[in-house]
PDB file of C-alpha atoms in Angstrom:
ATOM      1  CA  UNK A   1       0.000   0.000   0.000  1.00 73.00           C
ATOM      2  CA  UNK A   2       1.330   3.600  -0.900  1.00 83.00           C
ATOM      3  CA  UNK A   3       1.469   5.625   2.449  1.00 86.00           C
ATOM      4  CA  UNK A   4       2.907   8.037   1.075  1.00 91.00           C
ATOM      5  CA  UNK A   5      -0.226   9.871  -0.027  1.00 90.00           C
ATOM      6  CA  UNK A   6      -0.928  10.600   3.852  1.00 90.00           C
ATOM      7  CA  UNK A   7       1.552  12.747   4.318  1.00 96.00           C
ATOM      8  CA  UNK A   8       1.734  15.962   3.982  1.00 97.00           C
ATOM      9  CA  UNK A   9       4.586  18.044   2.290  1.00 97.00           C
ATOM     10  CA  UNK A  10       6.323  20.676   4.674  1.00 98.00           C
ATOM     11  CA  UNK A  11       7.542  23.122   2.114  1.00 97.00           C
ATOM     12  CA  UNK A  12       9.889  26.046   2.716  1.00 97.00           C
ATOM     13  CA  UNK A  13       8.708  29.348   3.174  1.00 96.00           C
ATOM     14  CA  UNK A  14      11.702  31.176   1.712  1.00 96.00           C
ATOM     15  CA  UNK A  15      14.024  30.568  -1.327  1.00 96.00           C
ATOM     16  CA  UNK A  16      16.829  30.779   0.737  1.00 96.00           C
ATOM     17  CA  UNK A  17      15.207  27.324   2.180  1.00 97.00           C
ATOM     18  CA  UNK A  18      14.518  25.601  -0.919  1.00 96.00           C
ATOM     19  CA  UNK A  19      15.974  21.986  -1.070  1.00 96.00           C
ATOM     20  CA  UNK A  20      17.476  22.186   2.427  1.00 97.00           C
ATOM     21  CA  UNK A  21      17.477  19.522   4.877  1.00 98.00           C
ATOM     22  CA  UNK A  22      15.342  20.956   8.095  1.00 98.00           C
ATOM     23  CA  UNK A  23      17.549  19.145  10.334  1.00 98.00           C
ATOM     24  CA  UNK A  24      20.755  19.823   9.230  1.00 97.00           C
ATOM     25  CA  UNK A  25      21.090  22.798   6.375  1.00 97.00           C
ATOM     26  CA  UNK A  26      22.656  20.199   3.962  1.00 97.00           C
ATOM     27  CA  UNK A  27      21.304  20.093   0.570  1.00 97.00           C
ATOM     28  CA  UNK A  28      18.137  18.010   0.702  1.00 98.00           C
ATOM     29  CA  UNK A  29      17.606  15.107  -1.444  1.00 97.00           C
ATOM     30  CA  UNK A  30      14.963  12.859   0.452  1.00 96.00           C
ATOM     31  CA  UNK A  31      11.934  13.158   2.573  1.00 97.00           C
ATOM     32  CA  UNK A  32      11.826  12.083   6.442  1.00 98.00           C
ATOM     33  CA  UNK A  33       8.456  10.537   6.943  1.00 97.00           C
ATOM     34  CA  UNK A  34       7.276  11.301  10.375  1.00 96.00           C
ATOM     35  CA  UNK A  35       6.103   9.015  11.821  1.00 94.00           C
ATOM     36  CA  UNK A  36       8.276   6.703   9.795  1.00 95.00           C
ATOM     37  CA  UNK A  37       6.633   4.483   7.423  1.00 93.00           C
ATOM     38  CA  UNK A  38       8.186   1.780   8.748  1.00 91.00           C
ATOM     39  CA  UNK A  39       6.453   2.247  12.035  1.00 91.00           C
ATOM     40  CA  UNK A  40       2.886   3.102  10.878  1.00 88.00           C
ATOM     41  CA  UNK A  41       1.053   0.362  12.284  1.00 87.00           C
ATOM     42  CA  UNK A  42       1.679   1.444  15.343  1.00 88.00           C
ATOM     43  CA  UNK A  43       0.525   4.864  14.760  1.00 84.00           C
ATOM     44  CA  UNK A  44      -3.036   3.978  12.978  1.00 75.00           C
ATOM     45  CA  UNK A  45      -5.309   4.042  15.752  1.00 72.00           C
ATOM     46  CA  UNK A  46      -4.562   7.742  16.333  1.00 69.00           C
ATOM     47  CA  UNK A  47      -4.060   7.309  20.347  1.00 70.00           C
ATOM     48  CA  UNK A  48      -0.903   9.061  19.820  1.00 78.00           C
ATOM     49  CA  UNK A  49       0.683  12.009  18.985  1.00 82.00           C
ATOM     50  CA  UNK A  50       1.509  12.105  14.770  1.00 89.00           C
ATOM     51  CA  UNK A  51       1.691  14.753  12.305  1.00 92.00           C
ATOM     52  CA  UNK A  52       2.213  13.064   9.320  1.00 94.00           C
ATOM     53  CA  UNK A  53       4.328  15.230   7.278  1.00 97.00           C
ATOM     54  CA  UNK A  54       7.033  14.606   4.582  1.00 97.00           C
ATOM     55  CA  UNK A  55      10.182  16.771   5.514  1.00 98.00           C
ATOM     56  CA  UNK A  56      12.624  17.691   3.373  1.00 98.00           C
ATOM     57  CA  UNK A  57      15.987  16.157   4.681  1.00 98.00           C
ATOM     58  CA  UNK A  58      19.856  14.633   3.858  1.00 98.00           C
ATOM     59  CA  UNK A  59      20.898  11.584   3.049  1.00 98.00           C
ATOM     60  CA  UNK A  60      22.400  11.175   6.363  1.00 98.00           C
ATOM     61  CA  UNK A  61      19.796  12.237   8.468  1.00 98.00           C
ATOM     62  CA  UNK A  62      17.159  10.202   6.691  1.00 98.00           C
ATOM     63  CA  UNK A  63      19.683   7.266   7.421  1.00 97.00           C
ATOM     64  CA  UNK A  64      20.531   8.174  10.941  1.00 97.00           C
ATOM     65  CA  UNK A  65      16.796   8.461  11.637  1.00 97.00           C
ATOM     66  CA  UNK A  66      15.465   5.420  10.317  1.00 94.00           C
ATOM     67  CA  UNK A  67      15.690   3.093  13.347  1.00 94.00           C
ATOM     68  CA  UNK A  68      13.381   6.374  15.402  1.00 95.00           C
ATOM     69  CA  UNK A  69       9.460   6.165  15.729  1.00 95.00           C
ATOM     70  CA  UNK A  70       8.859   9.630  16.582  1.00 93.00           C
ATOM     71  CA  UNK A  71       5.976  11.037  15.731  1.00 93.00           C
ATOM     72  CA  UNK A  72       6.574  14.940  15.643  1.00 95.00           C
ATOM     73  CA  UNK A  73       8.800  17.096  13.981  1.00 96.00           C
ATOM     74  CA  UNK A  74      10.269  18.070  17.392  1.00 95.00           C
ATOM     75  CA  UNK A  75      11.098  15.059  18.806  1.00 95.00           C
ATOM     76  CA  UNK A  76      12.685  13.875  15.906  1.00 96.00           C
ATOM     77  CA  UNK A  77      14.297  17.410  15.716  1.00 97.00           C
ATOM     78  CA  UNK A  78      16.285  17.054  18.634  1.00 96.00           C
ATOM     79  CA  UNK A  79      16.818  13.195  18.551  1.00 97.00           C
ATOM     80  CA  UNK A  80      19.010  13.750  15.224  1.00 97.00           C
ATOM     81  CA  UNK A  81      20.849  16.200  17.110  1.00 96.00           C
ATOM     82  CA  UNK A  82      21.816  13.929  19.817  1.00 95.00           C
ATOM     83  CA  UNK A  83      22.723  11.391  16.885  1.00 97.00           C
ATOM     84  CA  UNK A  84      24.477  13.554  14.843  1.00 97.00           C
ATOM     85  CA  UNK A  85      26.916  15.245  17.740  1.00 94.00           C
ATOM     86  CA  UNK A  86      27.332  11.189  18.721  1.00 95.00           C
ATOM     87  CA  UNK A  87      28.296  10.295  15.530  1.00 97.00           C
ATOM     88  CA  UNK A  88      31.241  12.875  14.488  1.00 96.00           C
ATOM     89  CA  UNK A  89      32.050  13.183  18.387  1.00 92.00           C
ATOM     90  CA  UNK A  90      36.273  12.740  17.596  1.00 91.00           C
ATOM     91  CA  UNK A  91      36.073  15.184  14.952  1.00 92.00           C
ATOM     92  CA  UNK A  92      34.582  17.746  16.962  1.00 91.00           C
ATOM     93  CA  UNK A  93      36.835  17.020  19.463  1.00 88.00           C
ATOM     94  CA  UNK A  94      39.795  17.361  16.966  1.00 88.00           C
ATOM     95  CA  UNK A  95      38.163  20.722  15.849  1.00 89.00           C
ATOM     96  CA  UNK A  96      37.565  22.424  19.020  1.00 87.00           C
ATOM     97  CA  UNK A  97      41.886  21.431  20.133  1.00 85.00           C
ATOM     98  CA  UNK A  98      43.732  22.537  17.151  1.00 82.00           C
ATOM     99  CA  UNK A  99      44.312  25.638  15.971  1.00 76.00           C
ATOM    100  CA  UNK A 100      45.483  26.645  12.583  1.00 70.00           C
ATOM    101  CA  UNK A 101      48.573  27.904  14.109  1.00 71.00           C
ATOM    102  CA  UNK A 102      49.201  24.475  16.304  1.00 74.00           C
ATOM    103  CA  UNK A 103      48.919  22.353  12.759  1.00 75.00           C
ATOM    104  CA  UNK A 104      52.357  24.795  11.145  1.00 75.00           C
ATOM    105  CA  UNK A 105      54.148  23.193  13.729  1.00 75.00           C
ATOM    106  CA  UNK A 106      54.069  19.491  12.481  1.00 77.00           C
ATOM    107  CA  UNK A 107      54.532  17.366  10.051  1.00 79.00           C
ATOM    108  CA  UNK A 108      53.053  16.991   6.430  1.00 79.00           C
ATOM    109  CA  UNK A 109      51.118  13.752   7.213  1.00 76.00           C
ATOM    110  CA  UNK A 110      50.187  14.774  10.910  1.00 76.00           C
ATOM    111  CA  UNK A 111      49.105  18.288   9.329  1.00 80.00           C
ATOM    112  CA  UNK A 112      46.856  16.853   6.629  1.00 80.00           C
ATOM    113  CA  UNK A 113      44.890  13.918   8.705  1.00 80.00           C
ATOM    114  CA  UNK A 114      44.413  16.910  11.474  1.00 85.00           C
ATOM    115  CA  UNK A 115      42.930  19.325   8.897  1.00 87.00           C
ATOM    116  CA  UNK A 116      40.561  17.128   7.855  1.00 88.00           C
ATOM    117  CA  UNK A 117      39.166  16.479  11.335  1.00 88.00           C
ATOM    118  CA  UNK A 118      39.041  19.847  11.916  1.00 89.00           C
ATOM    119  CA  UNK A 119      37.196  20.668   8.841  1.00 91.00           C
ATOM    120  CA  UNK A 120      34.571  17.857   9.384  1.00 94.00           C
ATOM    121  CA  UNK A 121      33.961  19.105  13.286  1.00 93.00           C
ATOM    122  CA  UNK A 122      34.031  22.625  11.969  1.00 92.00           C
ATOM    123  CA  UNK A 123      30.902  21.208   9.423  1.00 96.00           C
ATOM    124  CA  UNK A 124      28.785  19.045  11.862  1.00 96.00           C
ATOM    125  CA  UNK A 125      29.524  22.590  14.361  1.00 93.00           C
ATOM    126  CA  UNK A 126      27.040  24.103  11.352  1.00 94.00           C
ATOM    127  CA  UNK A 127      25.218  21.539  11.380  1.00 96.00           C
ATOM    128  CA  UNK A 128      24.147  20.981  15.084  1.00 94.00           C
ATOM    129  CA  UNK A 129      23.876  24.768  15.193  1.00 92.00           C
ATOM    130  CA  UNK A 130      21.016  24.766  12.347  1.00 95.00           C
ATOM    131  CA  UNK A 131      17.810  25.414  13.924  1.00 94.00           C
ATOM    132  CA  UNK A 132      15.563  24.660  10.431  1.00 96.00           C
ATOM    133  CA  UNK A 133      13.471  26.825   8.605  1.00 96.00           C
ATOM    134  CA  UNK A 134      10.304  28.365   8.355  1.00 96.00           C
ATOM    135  CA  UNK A 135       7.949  26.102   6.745  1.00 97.00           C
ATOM    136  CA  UNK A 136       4.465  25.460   5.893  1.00 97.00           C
ATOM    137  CA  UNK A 137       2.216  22.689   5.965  1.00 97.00           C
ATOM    138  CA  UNK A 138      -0.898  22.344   4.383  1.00 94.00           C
ATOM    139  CA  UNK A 139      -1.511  25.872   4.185  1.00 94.00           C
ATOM    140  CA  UNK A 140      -0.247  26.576   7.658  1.00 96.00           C
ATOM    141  CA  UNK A 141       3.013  28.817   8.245  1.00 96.00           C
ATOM    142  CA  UNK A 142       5.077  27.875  10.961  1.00 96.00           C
ATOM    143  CA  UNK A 143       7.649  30.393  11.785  1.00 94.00           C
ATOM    144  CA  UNK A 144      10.879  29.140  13.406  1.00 93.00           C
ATOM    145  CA  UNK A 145      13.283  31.405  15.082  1.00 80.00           C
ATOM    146  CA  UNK A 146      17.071  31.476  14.768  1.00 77.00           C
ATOM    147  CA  UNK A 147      18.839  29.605  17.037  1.00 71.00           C
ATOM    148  CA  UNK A 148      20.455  31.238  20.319  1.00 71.00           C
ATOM    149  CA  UNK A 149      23.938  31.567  20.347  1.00 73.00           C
ATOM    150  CA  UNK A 150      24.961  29.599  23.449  1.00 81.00           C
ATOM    151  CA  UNK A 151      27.531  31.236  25.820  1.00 90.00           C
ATOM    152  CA  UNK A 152      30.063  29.853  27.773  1.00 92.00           C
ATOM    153  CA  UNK A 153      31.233  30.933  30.617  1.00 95.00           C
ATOM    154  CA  UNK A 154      34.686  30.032  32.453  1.00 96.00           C
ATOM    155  CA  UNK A 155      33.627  31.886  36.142  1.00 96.00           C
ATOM    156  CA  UNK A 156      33.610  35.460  35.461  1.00 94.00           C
ATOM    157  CA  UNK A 157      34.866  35.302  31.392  1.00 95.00           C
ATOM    158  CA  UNK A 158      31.987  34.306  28.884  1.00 95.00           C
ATOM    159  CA  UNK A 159      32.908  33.252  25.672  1.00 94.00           C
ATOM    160  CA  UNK A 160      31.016  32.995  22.173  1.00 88.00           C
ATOM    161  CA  UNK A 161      31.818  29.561  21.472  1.00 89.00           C
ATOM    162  CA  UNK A 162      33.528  26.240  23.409  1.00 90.00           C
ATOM    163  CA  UNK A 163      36.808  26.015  21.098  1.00 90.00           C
ATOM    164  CA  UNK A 164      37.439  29.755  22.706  1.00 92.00           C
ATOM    165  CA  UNK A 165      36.312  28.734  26.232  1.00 94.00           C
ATOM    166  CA  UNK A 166      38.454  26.001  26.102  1.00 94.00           C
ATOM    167  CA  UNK A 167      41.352  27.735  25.143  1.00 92.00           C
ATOM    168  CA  UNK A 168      41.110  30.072  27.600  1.00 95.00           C
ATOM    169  CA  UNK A 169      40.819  27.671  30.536  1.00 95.00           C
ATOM    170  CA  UNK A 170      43.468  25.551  29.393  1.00 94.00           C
ATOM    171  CA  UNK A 171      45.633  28.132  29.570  1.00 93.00           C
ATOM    172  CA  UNK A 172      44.674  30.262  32.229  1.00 96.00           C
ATOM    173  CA  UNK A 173      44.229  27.245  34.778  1.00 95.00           C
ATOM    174  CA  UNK A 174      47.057  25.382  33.486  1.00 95.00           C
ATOM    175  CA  UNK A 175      45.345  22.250  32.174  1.00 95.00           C
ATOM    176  CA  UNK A 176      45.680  19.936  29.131  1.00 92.00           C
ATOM    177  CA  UNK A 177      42.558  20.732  26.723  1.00 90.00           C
ATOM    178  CA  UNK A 178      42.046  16.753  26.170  1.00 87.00           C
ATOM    179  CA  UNK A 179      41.648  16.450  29.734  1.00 91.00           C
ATOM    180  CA  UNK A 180      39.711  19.599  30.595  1.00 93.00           C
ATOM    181  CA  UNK A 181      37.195  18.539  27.315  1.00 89.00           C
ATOM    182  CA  UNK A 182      36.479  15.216  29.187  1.00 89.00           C
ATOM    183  CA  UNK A 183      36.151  16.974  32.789  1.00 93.00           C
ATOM    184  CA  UNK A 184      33.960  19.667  31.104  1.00 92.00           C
ATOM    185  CA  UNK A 185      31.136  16.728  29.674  1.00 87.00           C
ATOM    186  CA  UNK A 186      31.604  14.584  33.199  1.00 91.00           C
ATOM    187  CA  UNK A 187      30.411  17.665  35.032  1.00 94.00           C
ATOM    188  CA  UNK A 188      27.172  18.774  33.644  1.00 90.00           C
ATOM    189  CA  UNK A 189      28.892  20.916  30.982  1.00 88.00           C
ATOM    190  CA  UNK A 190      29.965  23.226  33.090  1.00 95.00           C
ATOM    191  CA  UNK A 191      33.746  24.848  32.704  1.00 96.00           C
ATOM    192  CA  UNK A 192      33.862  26.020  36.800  1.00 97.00           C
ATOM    193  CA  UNK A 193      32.739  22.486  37.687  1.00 96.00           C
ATOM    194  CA  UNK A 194      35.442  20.963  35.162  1.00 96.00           C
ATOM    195  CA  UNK A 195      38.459  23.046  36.507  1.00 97.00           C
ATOM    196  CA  UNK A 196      37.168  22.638  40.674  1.00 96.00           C
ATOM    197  CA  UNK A 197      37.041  18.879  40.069  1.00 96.00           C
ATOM    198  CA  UNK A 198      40.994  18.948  37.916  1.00 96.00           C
ATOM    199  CA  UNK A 199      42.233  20.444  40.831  1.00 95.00           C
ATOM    200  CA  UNK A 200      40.911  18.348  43.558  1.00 94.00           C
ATOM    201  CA  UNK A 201      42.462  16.001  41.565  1.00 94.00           C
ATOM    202  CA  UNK A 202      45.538  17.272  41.718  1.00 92.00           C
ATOM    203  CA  UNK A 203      45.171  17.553  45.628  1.00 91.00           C
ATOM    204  CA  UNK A 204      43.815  13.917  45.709  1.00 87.00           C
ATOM    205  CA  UNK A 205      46.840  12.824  44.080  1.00 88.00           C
ATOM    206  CA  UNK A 206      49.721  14.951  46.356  1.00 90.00           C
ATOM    207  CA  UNK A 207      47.991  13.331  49.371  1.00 86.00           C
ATOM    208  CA  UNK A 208      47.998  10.063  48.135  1.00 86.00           C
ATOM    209  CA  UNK A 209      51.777  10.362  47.419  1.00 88.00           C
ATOM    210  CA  UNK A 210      52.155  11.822  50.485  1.00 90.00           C
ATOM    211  CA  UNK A 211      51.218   8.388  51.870  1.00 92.00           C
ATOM    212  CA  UNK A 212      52.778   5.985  49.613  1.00 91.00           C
ATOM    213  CA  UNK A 213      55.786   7.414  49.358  1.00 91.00           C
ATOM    214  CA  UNK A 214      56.571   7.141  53.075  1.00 93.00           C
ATOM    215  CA  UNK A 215      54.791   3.513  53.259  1.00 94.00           C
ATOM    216  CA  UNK A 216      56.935   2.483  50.690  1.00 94.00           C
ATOM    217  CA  UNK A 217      60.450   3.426  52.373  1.00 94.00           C
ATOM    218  CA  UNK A 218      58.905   1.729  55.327  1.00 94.00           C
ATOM    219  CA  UNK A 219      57.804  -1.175  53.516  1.00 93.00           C
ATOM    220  CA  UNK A 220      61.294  -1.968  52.000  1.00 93.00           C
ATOM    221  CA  UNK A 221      62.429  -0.851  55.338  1.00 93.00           C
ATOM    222  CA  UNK A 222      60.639  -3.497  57.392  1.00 92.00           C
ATOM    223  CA  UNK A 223      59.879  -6.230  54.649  1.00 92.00           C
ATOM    224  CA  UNK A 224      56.607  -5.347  54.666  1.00 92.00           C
ATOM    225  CA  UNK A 225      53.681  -5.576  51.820  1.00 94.00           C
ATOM    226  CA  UNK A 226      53.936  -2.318  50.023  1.00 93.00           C
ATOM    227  CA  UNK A 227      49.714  -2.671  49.969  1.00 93.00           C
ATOM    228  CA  UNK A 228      49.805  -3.368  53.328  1.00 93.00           C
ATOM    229  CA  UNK A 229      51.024  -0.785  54.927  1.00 93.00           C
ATOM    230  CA  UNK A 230      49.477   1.828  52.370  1.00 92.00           C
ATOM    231  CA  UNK A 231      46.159   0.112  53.468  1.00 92.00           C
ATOM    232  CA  UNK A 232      46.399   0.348  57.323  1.00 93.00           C
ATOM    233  CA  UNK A 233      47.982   3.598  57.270  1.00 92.00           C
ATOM    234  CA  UNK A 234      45.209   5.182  55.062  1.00 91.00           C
ATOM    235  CA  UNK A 235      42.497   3.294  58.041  1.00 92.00           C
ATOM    236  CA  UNK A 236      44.703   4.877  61.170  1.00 92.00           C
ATOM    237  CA  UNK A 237      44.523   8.354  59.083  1.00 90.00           C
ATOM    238  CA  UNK A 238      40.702   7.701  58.554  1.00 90.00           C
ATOM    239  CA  UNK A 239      39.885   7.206  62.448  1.00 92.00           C
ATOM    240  CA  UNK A 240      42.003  10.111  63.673  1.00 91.00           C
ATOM    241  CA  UNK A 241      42.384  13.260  61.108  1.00 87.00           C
ATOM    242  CA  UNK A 242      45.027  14.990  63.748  1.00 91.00           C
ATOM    243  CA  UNK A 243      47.431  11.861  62.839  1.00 91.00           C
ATOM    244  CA  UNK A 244      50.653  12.597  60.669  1.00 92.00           C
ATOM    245  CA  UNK A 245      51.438   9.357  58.007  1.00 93.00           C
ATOM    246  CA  UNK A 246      54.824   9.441  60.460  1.00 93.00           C
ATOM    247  CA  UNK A 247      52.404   8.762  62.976  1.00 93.00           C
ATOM    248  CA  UNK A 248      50.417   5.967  61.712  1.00 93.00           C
ATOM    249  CA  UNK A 249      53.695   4.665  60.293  1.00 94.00           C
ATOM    250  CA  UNK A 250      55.429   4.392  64.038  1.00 92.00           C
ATOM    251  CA  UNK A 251      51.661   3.090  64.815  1.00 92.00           C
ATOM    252  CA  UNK A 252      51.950   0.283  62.241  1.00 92.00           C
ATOM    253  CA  UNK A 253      55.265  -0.821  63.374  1.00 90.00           C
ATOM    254  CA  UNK A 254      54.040  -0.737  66.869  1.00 90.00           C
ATOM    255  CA  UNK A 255      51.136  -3.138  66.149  1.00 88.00           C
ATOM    256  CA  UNK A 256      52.239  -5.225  63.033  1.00 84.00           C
ATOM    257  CA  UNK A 257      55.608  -5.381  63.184  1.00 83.00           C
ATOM    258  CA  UNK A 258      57.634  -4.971  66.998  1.00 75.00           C
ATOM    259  CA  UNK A 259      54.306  -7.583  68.135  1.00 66.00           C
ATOM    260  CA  UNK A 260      55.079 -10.094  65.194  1.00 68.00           C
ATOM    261  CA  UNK A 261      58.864  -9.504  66.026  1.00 68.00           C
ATOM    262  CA  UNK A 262      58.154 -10.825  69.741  1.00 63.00           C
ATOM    263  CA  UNK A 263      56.107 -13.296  69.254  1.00 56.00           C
TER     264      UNK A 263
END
């Protein structure tokens, strides 16, 4: 059975529009059918939510939407977002750590497989930042409003875009951009959060050397497990926070070692 004939075209308002995909702002070459044909069995008895339109769309997002039973323009809106950032995650990555001026620096070969990351995160960018078009549908206008330019903030600095956020915090604060991109996503997207948890980190890790360092002199020291030690120490250090590691060290010994020694 052709389905096809109940759904209705969404059509571009503007010229400008004309034979772009409403997702993306790539050149349009297939509808969407929403719901999906596919899935219209489910959607006959009308108990849910379906618009039944045709929308003009890529290749790609067609393609990437195909496994979806949405039935509204929005939701399927903002799934292929989610889809399309997952998809070309690396090379937006790779666009938002290089600079132009970093790629002069290396090689030939390094150079050219970096510029083409950059220049495929530097596309999808566009293309997650496309907010559609306005459109009509069966005599119906629908006028959609142009995207808000999301601002960054790094505490009291705000920034027009990540790649200049990130830049700014890595160097300000000291902090590889790989690592501060991963810290930024782990903690709600959020560049204070990201830089707070880097340095507790940081602290995490001088106390913890703090500790084995010692416990390892004194393991060697005493022929002692290495693990050991580091374990009971850290418990002494736990049940009384005025102890010094010299402390719980002369503590160990005391218990685990001069009482093994006598007996």
């Amino acid at each position: 059975m052709d389905y096809k004939k109940y759904y209705e075209p969404l059509v571009a308002v503007h010229s400008v529009d004309f034979n772009k995909c409403f997702y993306c702002g790539c050149e349009a070459s297939t509808p969407d059918y929403i719901p999906p044909i596919s899935f219209i069995h489910d959607w006959r008895d009308g108990s849910r939510d379906a618009e039944f339109i045709a929308v003009p769309a890529c290749n790609e997002c067609v393609d990437l939407l195909k496994k979806h039973n949405t039935g509204t323009l929005g939701e399927r809106f903002d799934v292929l977002k989610k889809l399309l950032a997952k998809k070309y995650e690396k090379a937006v990555r790779v666009y938002n750590m290089w600079s132009p001026e970093e790629l002069e620096e290396m090689d030939t070969a390094f150079q050219i497989s970096l510029s083409a990351g950059i220049n495929l995160g530097k596309e999808t960018v566009s293309r997650l930042r496309f907010n559609g078009f306005d459109y009509e549908v069966d005599g119906s206008i629908t006028r959609v409003g142009k995207a808000r330019d999301k601002r960054y903030k790094v505490f009291d600095e705000t920034f027009e875009n990540f790649k200049q956020a990130l830049e700014y915090a890595s160097h300000t604060y000291q902090i590889k951009k790989s690592r501060l991109s991963e810290l930024y996503f782990e903690n709600g997207e959020n560049f204070d959060s990201a830089i707070e948890a880097f340095h507790r980190s940081l602290e995490a890790r001088r106390l913890l050397d703090a500790i084995e360092k010692p416990c390892e002199a004194f393991a060697a020291q005493h022929n002692q497990n290495r693990n050991l030690v580091i374990r009971e120490v850290k418990k002494y250090l736990r049940a009384d926070e005025n102890l010094t590691v010299k402390e719980a060290l002369d503590k160990f010994y005391l218990l685990r070692v001069k009482e093994k020694r006598k007996n």
